[in-house]
XYZ file of C-alpha atoms in Angstrom:
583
model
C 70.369 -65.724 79.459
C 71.956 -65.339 75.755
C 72.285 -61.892 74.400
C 70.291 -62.753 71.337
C 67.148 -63.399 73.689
C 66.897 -60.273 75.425
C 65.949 -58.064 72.524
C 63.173 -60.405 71.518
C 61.879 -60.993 75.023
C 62.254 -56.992 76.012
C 59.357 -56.560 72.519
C 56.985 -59.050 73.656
C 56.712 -58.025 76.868
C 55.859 -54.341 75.730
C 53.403 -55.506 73.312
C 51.893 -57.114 76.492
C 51.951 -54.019 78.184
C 50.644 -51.842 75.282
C 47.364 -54.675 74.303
C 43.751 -53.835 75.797
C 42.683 -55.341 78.245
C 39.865 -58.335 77.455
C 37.692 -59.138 79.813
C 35.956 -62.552 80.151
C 32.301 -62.732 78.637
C 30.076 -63.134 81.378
C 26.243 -63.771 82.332
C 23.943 -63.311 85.458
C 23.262 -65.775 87.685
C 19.996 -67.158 85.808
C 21.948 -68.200 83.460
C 23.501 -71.592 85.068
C 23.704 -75.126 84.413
C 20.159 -76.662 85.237
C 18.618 -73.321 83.977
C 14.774 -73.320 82.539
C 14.159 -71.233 79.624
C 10.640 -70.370 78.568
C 8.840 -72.393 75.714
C 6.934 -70.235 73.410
C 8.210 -66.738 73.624
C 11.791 -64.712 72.638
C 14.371 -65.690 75.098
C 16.535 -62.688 75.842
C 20.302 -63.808 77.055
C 22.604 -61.505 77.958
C 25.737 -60.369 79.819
C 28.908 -58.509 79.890
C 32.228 -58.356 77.889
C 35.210 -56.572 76.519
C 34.103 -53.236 74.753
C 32.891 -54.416 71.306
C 33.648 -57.834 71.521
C 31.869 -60.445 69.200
C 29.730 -62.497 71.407
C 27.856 -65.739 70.323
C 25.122 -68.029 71.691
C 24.571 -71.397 70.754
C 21.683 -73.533 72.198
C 19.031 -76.504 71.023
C 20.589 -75.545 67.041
C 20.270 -71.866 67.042
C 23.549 -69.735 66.828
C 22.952 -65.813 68.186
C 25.875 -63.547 67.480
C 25.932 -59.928 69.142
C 29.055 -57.568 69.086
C 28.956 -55.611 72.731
C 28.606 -51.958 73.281
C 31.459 -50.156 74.020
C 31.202 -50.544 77.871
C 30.888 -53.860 77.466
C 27.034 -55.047 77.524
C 25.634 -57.145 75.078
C 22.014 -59.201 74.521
C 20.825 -61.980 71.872
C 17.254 -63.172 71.879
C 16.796 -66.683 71.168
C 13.902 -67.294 68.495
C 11.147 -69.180 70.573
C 11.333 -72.945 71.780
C 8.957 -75.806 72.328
C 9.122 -77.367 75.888
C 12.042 -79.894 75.334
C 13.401 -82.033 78.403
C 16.676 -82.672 76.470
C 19.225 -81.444 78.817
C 20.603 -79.120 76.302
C 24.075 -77.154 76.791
C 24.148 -73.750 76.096
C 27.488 -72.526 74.749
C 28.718 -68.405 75.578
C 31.592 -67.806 73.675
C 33.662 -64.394 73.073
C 36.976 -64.088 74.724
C 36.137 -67.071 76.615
C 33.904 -69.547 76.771
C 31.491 -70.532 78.865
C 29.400 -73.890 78.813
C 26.072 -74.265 81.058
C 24.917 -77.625 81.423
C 21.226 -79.535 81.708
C 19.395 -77.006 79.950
C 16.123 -77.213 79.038
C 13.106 -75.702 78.054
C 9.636 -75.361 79.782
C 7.303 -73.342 81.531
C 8.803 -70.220 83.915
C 6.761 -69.047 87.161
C 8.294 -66.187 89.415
C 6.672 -66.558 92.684
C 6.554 -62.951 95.396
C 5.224 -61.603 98.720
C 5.295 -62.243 102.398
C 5.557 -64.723 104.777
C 3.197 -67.072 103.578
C 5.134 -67.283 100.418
C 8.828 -67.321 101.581
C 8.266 -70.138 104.413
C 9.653 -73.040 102.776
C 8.567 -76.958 102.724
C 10.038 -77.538 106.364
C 7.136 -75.443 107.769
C 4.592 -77.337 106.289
C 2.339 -80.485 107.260
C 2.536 -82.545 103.892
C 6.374 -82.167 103.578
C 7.687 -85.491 103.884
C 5.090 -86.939 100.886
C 6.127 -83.163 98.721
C 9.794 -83.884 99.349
C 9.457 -87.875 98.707
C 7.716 -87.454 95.180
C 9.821 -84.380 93.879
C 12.276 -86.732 92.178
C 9.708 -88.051 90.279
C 8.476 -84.778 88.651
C 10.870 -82.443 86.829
C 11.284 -79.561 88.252
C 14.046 -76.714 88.817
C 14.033 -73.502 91.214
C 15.847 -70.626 91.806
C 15.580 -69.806 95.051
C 16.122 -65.849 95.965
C 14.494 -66.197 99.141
C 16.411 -68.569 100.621
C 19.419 -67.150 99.317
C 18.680 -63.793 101.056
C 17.748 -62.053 98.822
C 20.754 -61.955 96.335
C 20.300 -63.050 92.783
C 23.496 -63.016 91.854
C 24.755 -65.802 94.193
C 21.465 -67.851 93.275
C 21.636 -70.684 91.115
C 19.123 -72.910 89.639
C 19.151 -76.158 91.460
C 17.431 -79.601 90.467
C 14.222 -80.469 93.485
C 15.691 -82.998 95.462
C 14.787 -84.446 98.730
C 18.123 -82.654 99.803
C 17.856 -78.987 99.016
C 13.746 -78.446 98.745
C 13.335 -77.896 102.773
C 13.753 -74.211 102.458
C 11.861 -73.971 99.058
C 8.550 -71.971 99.226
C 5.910 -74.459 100.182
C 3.133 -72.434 98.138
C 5.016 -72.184 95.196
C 6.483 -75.933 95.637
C 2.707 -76.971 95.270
C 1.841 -74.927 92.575
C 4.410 -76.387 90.614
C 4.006 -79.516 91.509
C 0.471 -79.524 90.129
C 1.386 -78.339 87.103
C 4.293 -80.884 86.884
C 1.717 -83.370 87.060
C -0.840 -82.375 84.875
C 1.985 -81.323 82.054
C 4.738 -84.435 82.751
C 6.666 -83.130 79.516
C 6.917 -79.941 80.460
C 10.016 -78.595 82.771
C 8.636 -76.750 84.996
C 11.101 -73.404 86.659
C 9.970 -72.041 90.020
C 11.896 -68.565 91.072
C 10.817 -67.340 94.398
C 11.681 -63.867 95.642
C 9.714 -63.407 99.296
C 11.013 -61.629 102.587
C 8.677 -62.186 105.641
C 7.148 -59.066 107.096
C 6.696 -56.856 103.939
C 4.526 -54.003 102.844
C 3.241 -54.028 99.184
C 4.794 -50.909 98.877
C 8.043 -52.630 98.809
C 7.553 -54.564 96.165
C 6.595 -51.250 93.789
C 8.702 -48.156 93.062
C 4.852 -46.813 92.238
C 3.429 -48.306 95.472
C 5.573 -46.320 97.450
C 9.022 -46.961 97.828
C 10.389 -50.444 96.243
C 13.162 -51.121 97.636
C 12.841 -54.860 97.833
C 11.502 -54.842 93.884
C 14.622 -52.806 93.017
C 16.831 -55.056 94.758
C 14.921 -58.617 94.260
C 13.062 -58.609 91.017
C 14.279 -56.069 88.890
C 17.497 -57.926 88.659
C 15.346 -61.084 87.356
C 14.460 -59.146 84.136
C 14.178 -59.612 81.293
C 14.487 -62.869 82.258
C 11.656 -65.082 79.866
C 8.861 -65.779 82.437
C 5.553 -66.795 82.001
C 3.743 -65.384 84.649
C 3.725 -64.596 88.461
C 1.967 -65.702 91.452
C 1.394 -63.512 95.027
C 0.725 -64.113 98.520
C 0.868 -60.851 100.248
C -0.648 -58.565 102.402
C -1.008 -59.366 106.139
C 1.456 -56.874 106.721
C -1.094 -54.471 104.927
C -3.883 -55.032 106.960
C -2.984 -53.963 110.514
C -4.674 -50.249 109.775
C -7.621 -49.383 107.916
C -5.316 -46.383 106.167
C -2.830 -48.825 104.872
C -5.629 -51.476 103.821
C -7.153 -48.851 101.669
C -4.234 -48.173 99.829
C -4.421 -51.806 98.502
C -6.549 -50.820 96.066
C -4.911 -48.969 94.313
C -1.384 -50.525 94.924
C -1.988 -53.896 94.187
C -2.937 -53.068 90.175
C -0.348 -50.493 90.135
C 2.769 -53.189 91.022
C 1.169 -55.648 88.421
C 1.455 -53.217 85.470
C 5.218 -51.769 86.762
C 6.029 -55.209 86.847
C 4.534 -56.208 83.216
C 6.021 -53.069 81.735
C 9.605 -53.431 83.275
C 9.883 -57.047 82.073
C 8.789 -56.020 78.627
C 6.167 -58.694 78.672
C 2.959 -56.391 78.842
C 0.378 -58.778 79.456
C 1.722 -61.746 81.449
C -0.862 -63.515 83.630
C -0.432 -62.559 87.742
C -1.984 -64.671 90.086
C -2.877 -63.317 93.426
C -3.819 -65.443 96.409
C -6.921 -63.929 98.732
C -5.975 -63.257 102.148
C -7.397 -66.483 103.929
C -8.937 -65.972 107.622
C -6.584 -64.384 110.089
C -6.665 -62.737 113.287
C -5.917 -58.964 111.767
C -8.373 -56.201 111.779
C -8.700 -54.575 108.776
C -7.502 -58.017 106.537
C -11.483 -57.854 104.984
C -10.201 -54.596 102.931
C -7.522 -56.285 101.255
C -9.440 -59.454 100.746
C -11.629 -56.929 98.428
C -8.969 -54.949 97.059
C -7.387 -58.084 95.326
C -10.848 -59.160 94.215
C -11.070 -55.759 92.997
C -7.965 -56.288 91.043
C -9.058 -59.650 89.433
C -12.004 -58.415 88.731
C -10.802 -55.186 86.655
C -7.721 -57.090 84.719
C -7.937 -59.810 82.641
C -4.969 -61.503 82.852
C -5.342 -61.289 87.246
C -6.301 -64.208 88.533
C -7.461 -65.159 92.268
C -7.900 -68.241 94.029
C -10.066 -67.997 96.977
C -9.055 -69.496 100.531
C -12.070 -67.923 102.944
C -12.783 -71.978 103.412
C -9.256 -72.640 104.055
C -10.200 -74.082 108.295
C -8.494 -73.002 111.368
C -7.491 -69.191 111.314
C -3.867 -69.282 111.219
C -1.818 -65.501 109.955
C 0.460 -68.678 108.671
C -1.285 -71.950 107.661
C -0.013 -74.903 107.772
C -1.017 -76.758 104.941
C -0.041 -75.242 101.613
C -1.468 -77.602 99.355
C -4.675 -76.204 98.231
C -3.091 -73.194 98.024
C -0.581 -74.374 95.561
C -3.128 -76.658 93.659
C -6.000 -73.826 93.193
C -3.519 -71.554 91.470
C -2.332 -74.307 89.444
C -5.599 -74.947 88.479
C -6.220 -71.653 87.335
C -2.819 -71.715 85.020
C -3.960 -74.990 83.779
C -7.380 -73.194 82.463
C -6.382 -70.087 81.355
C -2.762 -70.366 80.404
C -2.517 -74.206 79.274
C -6.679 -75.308 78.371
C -6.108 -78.276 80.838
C -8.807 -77.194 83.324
C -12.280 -76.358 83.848
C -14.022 -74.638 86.511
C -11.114 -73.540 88.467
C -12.592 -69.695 89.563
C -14.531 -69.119 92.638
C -17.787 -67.702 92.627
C -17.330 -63.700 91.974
C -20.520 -61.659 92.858
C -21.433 -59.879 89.425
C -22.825 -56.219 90.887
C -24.370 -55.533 87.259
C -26.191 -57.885 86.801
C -27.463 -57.984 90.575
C -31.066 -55.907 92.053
C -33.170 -54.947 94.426
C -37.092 -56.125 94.119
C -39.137 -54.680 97.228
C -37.743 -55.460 100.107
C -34.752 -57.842 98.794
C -31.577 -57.434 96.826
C -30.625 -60.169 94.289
C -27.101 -60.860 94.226
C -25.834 -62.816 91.269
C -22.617 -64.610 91.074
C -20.212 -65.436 87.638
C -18.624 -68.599 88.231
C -21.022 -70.843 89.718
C -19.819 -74.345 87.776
C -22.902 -76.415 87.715
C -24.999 -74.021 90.208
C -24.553 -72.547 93.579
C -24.615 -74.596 96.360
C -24.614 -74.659 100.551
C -21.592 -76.725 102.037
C -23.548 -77.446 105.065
C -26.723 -75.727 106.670
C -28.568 -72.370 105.932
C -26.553 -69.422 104.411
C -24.736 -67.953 106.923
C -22.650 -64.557 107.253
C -24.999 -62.354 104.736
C -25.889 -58.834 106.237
C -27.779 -55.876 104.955
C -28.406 -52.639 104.997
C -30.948 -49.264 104.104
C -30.638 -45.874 103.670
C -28.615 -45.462 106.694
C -25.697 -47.411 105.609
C -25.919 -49.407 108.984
C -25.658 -53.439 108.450
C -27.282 -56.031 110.154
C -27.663 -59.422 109.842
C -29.431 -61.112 107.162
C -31.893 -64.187 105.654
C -30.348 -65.894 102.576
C -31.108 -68.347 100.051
C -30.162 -69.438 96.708
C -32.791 -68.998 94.730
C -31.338 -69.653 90.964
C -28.249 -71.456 89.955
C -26.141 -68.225 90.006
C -28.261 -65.865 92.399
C -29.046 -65.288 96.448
C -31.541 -63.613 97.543
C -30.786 -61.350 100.727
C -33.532 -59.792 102.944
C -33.889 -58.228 106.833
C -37.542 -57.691 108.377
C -35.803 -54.755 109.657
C -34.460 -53.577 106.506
C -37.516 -52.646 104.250
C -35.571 -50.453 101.816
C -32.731 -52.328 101.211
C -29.330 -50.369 99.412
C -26.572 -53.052 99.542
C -25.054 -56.393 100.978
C -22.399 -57.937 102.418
C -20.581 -61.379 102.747
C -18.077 -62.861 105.126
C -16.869 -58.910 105.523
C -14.726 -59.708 109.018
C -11.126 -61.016 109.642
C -12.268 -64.395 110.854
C -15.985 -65.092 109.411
C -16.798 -68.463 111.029
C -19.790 -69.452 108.699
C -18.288 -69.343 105.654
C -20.661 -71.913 103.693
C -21.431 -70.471 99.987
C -19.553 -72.409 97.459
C -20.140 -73.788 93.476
C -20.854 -76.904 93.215
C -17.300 -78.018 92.170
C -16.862 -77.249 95.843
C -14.684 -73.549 95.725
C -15.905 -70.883 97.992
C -17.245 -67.355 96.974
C -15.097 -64.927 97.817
C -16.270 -62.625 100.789
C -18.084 -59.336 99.826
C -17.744 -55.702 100.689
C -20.420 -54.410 99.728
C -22.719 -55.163 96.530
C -24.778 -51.833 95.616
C -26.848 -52.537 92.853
C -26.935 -49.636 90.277
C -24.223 -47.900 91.933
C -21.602 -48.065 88.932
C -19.170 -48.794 91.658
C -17.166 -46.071 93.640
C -16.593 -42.774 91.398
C -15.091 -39.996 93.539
C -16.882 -36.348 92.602
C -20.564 -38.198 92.612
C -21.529 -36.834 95.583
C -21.579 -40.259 97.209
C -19.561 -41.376 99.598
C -18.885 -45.147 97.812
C -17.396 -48.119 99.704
C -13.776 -47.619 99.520
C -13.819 -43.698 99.645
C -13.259 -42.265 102.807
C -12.843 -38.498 104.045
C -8.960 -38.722 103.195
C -9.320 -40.352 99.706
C -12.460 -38.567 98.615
C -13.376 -35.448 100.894
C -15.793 -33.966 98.153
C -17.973 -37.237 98.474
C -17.305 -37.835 102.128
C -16.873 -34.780 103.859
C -13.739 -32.563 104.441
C -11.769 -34.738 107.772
C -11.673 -32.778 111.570
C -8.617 -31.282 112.132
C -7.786 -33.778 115.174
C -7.920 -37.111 115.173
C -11.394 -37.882 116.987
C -11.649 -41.629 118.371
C -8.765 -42.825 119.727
C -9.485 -46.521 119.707
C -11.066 -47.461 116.272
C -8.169 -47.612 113.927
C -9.346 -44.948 111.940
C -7.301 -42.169 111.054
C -9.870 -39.240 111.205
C -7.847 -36.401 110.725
C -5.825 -38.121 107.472
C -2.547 -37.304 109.148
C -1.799 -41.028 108.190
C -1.315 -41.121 112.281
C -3.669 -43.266 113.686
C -5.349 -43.427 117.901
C -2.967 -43.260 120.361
C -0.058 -43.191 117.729
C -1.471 -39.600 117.497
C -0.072 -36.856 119.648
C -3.557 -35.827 119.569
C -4.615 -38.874 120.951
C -1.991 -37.531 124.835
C -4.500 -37.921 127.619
C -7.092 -40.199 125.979
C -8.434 -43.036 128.246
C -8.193 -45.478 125.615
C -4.414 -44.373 125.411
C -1.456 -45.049 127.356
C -0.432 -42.547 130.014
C 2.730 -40.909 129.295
C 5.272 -39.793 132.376
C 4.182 -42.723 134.501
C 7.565 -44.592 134.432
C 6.072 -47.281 132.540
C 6.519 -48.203 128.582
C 3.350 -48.935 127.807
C 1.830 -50.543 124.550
C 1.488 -47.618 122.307
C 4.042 -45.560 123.735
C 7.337 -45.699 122.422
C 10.615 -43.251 122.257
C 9.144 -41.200 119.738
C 5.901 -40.092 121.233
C 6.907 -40.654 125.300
C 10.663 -39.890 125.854
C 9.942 -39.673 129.161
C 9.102 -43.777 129.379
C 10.409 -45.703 126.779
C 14.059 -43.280 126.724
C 15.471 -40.518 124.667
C 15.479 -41.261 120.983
C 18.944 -41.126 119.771
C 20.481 -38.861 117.843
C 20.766 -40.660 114.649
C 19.209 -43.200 112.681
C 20.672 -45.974 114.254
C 19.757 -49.227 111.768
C 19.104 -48.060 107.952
C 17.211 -50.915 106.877
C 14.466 -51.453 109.457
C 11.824 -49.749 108.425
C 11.903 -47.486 111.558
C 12.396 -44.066 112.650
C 14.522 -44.230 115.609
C 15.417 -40.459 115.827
C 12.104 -39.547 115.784
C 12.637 -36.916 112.875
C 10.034 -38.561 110.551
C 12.417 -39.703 107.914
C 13.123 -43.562 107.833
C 16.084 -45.621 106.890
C 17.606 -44.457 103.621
C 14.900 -40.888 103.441
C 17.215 -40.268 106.931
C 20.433 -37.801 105.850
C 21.725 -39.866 108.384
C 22.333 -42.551 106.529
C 24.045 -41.331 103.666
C 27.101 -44.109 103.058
C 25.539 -46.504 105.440
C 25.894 -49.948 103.111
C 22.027 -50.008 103.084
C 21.770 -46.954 100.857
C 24.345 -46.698 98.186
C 24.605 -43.327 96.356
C 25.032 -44.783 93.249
C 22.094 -46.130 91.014
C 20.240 -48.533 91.509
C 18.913 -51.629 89.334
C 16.081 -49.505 87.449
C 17.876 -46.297 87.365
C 18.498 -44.554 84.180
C 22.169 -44.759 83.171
C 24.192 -43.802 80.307
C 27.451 -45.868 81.364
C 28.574 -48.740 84.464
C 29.889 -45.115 85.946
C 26.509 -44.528 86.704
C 25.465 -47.913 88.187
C 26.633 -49.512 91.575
C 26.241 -52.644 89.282
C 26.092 -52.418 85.188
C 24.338 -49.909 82.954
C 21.759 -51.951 80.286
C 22.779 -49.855 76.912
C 20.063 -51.704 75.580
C 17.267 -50.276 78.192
C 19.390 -47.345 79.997
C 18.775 -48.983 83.059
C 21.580 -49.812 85.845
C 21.286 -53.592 86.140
């Protein structure tokens, strides 16, 4: 190399050296080519850069310029869009630029739960018609669930016979309603499900949250319209867990309204249809409940749904009744898509019968085949037994016993599996089932002296009396002694004839390592699997609560998406400046 090179080479390589370093402007996941942004509302985009760095925007004519914090985080908010199915691009630039493709704008549905909402297409009996027509409708999904959870390898894909298998079937038909009824619209589907879930971990205020931490916080603020739910099987296997439900379900829909900064966005729940779990009757009415209390709740009721199936296999009607409610109170499309709701004010007793009025009755109430069936009532004692009924006005039954002279309060369809479920409007929807309908009551008020339906001796020992010290019936699913230990699960339950003997060389049902070494083996000596749900040391701390499983991969130390933050330092992921919340 010539002399006269080296000097001027030797500078430029130290000015290298000595410049910051830029890093590329980035954006989540949910913002990728085939992307649907929300008509009608702000759009919030947003993502990561160099410290301070001048970031812009461009999409569908608007131009949104942002300089970054100093760590590096940045947000515009596009002014709000009509639904446009111009496959817009949507230009990032700082640094670098990047360029998302197909982009349009439409109507945004997040879609949560169980089971019933994270089995896909393949599961269910009208898939090959649902996967031949999606080409004809236009629709796009992001699919966390079938992605395992992780939102930042999720994409939004275009429905095509090839990749809609594994899409939720319930919130495939939902869509797909809507797509029909609003052709110009694009409609966005983003599921988040995981099969065999408690409410609880869908809520930091239900109980724990884990799964909303990790599946849907990292959604927001994402633009969404609303959110449907199909959840709680896993809720009703004990009557202490069912009765939680009522206050957990209204508790995740506000966290959930208030994180996303969208205060009042409409939640649709689906009612637990029949199934062959015990206490599945007390969520039924706790999402009722729910509906009932909130506005912008919705429920579509599936008590008619046939066969009795903890999975059915035939989403559509689920699907189309939400839809149908959307349509009506989000879009003005629809009419008459509620099921009848009874309406305990306006309901009363006259002698020796109690009038039950319904709200949402269409053109008038209406038997789908044969005599009323699956009405009971009871008197003073509390005790239920079966009852005569018959519609008497367009929006009221009339309830009655011989044996029941005094009558205090009815109920409908109130088992897991009511077989006679005939009371519907006459647009054809069935009332939802019925706890218990006291007219006058004022509903359940703990302090009244009365022990109310959904008050217990655990939730409300002033009304209901104070619980024994042991648990007391060790075969009723009842936790007696509010220990939230229920029958034979209960060490005071050892010796019981309805439990398990312990120390007879046999694991029985009931009996596990925890409560009969001696059987099922010698717990061991650590949590051995931190993400499980169970306590296999037997030291009443699960998963991530365990000190043993501080640095397992399943519980990072540092914060989590939600957390407060000040700085990425403080984040396993990125700090929000904008919230102070690790992303």
């Amino acid at each position: 190399m010539s002399k006269r090179w080296i000097l001027p080479v030797f500078f430029f390589l130290m000015q290298l050296s000595l410049a910051p370093v830029l890093a590329d402007v980035s954006v989540p996941s949910l913002f990728s080519d085939h992307a649907v942004l929300q008509r009608g509302m702000e759009v919030p985009v947003w993502g990561t850069s160099s410290g301070n760095e001048v970031v812009t925007v461009d999409y569908a004519g608007q131009s949104k310029t942002t300089t970054a914090s100093a760590d590096g985080y940045w947000t515009v908010y596009l002014d709000p869009m009509p639904a446009s199915t111009a496959p817009g691009d949507m230009v990032i630039t700082g640094n670098n630029v990047i360029t998302l493709t197909d982009v349009q704008v439409g109507e945004v549905w997040v879609g949560s739960g169980q089971s019933n909402m994270s089995r896909g297409l393949s599961w269910d009996c009208d898939m090959e018609a649902a996967i031949a027509d999606a080409p004809n409708h236009n629709m796009r999904y992001f699919d966390v669930t079938a992605n395992g959870g992780n939102v930042e390898n999720t994409v939004w894909e275009v429905a095509d016979p090839a990749s809609l298998p594994s899409f939720s079937a319930v919130h495939f038909f939902f869509g797909h309603h809507l797509s029909q009824e609003m052709p110009d619209v694009p409609i966005g589907l983003i599921t988040s499900a995981v099969s065999g879930t408690a409410i609880e971990k869908w809520a930091t205020c239900a109980g724990g949250g884990s799964l909303y931490t990790g599946q849907v916080q990292p959604l927001q603020p994402f633009a969404i319209k609303g959110a449907t739910w199909y959840q709680g099987e896993w809720d009703s296997r004990s009557a202490r867990d069912s009765e939680k439900y009522y206050w957990q379900m209204p508790c995740l829909v506000d966290e959930w309204r208030t994180d996303w900064g969208i205060p009042d966005f409409p939640f649709y729940i689906v009612q637990m249809p029949k199934m062959g779990i015990g206490k599945i009757m007390i969520v039924r009415d706790a999402e009722l409940q729910t509906a009932l209390d909130d506005p912008k709740v919705e429920m579509s009721v599936h008590i008619d749904n046939p066969g009795q199936d903890v999975h059915p296999p035939c989403k559509t009607e689920f699907g189309r009744r939400l839809a149908n409610l959307a349509l009506e109170y989000e879009y003005g499309q629809s009419a008459n898509s509620r099921s009848p709701f009874y309406n305990e004010a306006a309901s009363y007793v006259s002698g020796d019968t109690i009038y039950v009025v319904f709200d949402n009755v269409a053109g008038g109430l209406q038997s789908s085949g044969g005599p009323l069936a699956e009405w009971e009532i009871a008197g003073t004692s509390g005790s239920y037994v079966a009852a005569n009924a018959l519609i008497v006005e367009p929006d009221t039954v009339a309830v009655s016993s011989p044996s029941v002279s005094n009558p205090v309060s009815v109920r409908y369809a109130y088992s897991p599996n009511p077989t006679d479920v005939n009371l519907i409007n006459s647009v054809g929807l069935g009332a939802s089932p019925i706890r218990e309908v006291t007219p006058g009551s004022g509903g359940p008020v703990c302090g009244d002296v009365n022990c109310d339906t959904g008050e217990d001796q655990c939730n409300c020992p002033g009304d209901c009396g104070t619980p024994p010290p042991v648990e007391t019936i060790c075969s009723d699913s009842v936790d007696e002694d509010c220990d939230e230990v229920t029958d034979c699960d209960d060490t005071d339950c050892i010796g019981d004839p309805a439990c398990p003997s312990c120390d007879d060389a046999t694991c029985d049902p009931g009996e596990d390592q925890c409560n009969c070494s001696a059987d099922c083996g010698t717990p061991p000596a650590t949590e051995s699997d931190c993400s499980d749900g169970f306590d296999e040391d037997c030291d009443n701390d699960t998963d991530c609560d365990d000190i043993d499983c501080d640095g397992d991969p399943a519980c990072p130390t540092c914060g989590q998406t939600g957390d407060p933050c000040t700085s990425k330092a403080d984040c396993c992921g990125s700090c929000n400046k904008k919230t102070g919340q690790c992303r």
